[in-house]
CSV table of C-alpha atoms in Angstrom, one decimal:
chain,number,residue,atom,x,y,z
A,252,UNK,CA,110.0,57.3,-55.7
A,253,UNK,CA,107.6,59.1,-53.3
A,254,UNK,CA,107.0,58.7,-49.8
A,255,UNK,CA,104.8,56.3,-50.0
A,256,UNK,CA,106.4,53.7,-52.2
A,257,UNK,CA,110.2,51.8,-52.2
A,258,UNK,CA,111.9,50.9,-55.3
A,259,UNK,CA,113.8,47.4,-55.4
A,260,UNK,CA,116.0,46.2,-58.1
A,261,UNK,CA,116.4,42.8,-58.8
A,262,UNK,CA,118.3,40.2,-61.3
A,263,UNK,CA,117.5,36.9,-61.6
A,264,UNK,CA,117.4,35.0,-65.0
A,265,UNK,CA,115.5,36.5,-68.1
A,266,UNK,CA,114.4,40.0,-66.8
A,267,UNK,CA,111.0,39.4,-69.2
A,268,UNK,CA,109.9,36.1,-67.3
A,269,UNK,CA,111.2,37.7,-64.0
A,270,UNK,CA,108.8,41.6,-64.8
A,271,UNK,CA,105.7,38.7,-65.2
A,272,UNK,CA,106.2,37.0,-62.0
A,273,UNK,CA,107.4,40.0,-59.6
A,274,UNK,CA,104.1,41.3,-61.2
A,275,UNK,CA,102.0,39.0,-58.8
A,276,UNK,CA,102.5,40.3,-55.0
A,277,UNK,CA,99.7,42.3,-53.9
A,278,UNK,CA,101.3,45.6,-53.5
A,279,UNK,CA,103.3,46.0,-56.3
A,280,UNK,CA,102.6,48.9,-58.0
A,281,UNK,CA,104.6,49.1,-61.3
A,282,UNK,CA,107.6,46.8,-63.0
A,283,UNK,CA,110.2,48.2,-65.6
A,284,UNK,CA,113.2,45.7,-67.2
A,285,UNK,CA,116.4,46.6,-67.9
A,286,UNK,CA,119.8,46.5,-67.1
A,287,UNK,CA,122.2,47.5,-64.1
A,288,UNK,CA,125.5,46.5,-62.5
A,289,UNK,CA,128.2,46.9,-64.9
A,290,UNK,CA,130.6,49.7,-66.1
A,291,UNK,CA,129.5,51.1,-69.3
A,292,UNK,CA,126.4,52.8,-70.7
A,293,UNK,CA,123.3,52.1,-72.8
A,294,UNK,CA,124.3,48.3,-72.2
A,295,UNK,CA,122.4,46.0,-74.8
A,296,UNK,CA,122.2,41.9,-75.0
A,297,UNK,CA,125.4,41.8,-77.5
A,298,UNK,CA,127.6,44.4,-75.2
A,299,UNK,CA,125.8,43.9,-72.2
A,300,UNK,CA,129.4,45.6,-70.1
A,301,UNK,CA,128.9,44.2,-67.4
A,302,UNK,CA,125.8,44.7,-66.4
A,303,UNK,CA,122.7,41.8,-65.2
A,304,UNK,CA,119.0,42.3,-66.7
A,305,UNK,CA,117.0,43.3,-64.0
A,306,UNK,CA,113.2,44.6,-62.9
A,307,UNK,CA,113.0,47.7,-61.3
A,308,UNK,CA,110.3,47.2,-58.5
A,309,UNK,CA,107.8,50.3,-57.6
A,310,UNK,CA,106.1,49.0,-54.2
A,311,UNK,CA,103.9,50.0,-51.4
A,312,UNK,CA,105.5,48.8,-48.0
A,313,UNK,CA,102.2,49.3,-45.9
A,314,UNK,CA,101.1,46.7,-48.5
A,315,UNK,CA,104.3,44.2,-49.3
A,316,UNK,CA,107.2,44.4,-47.0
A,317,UNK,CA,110.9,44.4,-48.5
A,318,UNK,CA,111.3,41.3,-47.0
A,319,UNK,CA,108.0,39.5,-48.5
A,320,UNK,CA,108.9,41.1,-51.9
A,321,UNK,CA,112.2,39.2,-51.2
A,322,UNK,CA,111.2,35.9,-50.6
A,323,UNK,CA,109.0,35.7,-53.6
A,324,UNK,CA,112.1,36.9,-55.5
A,325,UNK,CA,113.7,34.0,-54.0
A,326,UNK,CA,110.7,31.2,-55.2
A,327,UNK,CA,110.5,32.4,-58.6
A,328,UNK,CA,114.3,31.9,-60.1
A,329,UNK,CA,116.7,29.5,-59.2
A,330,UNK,CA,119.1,32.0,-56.2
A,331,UNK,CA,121.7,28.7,-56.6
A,332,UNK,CA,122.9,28.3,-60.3
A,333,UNK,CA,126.0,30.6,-60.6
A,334,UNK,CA,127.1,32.9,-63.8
A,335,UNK,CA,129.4,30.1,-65.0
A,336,UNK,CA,125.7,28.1,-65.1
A,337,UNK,CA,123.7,30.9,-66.1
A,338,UNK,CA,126.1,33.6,-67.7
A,339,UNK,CA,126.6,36.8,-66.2
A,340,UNK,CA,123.8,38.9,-67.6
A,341,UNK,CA,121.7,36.5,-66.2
A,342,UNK,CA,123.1,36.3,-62.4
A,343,UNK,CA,121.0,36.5,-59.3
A,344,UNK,CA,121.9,40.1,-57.4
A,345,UNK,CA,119.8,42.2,-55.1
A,346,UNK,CA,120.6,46.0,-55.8
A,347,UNK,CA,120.0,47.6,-52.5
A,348,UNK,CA,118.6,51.4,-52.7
A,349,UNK,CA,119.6,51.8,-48.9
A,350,UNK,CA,121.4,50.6,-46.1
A,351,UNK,CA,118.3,48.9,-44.2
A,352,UNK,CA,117.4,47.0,-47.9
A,353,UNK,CA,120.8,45.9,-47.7
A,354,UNK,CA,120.5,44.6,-43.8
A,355,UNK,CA,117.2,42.8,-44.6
A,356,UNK,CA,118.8,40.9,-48.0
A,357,UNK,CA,121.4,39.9,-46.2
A,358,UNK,CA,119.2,38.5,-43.4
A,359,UNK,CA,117.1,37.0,-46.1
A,360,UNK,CA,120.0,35.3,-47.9
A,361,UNK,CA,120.6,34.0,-44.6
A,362,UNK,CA,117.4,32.3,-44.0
A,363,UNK,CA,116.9,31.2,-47.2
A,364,UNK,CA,120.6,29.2,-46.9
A,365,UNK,CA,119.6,27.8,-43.6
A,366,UNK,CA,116.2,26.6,-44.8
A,367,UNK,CA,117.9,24.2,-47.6
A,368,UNK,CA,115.6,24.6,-50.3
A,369,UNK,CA,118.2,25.1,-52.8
A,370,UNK,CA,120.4,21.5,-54.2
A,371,UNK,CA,123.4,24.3,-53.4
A,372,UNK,CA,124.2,27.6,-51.4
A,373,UNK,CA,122.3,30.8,-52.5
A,374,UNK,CA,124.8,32.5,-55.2
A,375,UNK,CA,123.1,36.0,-55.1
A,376,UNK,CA,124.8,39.3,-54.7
A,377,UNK,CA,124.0,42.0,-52.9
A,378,UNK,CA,125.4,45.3,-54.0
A,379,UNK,CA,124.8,49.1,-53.8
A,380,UNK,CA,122.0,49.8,-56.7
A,381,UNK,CA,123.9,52.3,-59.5
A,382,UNK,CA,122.1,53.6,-62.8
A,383,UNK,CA,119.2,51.6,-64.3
A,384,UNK,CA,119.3,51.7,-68.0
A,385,UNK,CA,116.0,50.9,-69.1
């Protein structure tokens, strides 16, 4: 990452459908799938360890803000269907690359809960982003 881009890391759902649609916002500059979040290495869809498919984000925050990149994440895959709904691979989780990403998903979660555009309460994690095996 260089100086003048931030990374986000995102699950939600089939990390094929979710690359084409976080694709979109002006000011994205590149979009890698994979997997992150679990214990083990080289994960795959059979042994997945642990781990949720997820995009890798490359963005340009003078041009798309964390938080706008955020609440598109949260219009494009359903933030309320849980693992037992979805299977673990496929859960919704944030993977914050530092402390003020963290403090703005939170907020986010926040606001997207109090707007009740979900059936149910926003299931998505937020947790420290590890290794992304791509």
């Amino acid at each position: 990452m260089s100086d003048d881009t931030e990374t986000a890391i995102l699950a939600g759902g089939c990390s094929w459908i979710m690359q084409q649609l976080l694709r979109h916002p002006d000011g994205v500059i590149s979009t890698r799938v994979g997997w992150t979040g679990g214990e083990g290495d080289n994960p795959t869809e059979e042994n997945p360890q642990g781990h949720a498919e997820a995009v890798e984000v490359v963005f340009d925050p003078e041009r798309l803000s964390y938080r706008d990149l955020l609440e598109y994440f949260f219009q494009v895959h359903r933030a309320d269907l849980g693992e037992d709904l979805v299977g673990s691979i496929y859960r919704s989780e944030i993977f914050y690359t530092s402390e003020e990403q963290r403090r703005v998903a939170e907020e986010t979660i926040a606001d997207v809960d109090a707007s009740g555009h979900w059936l149910g309460k926003t299931v998505t994690e937020i947790s420290e982003a590890g290794r992304f095996w791509e």
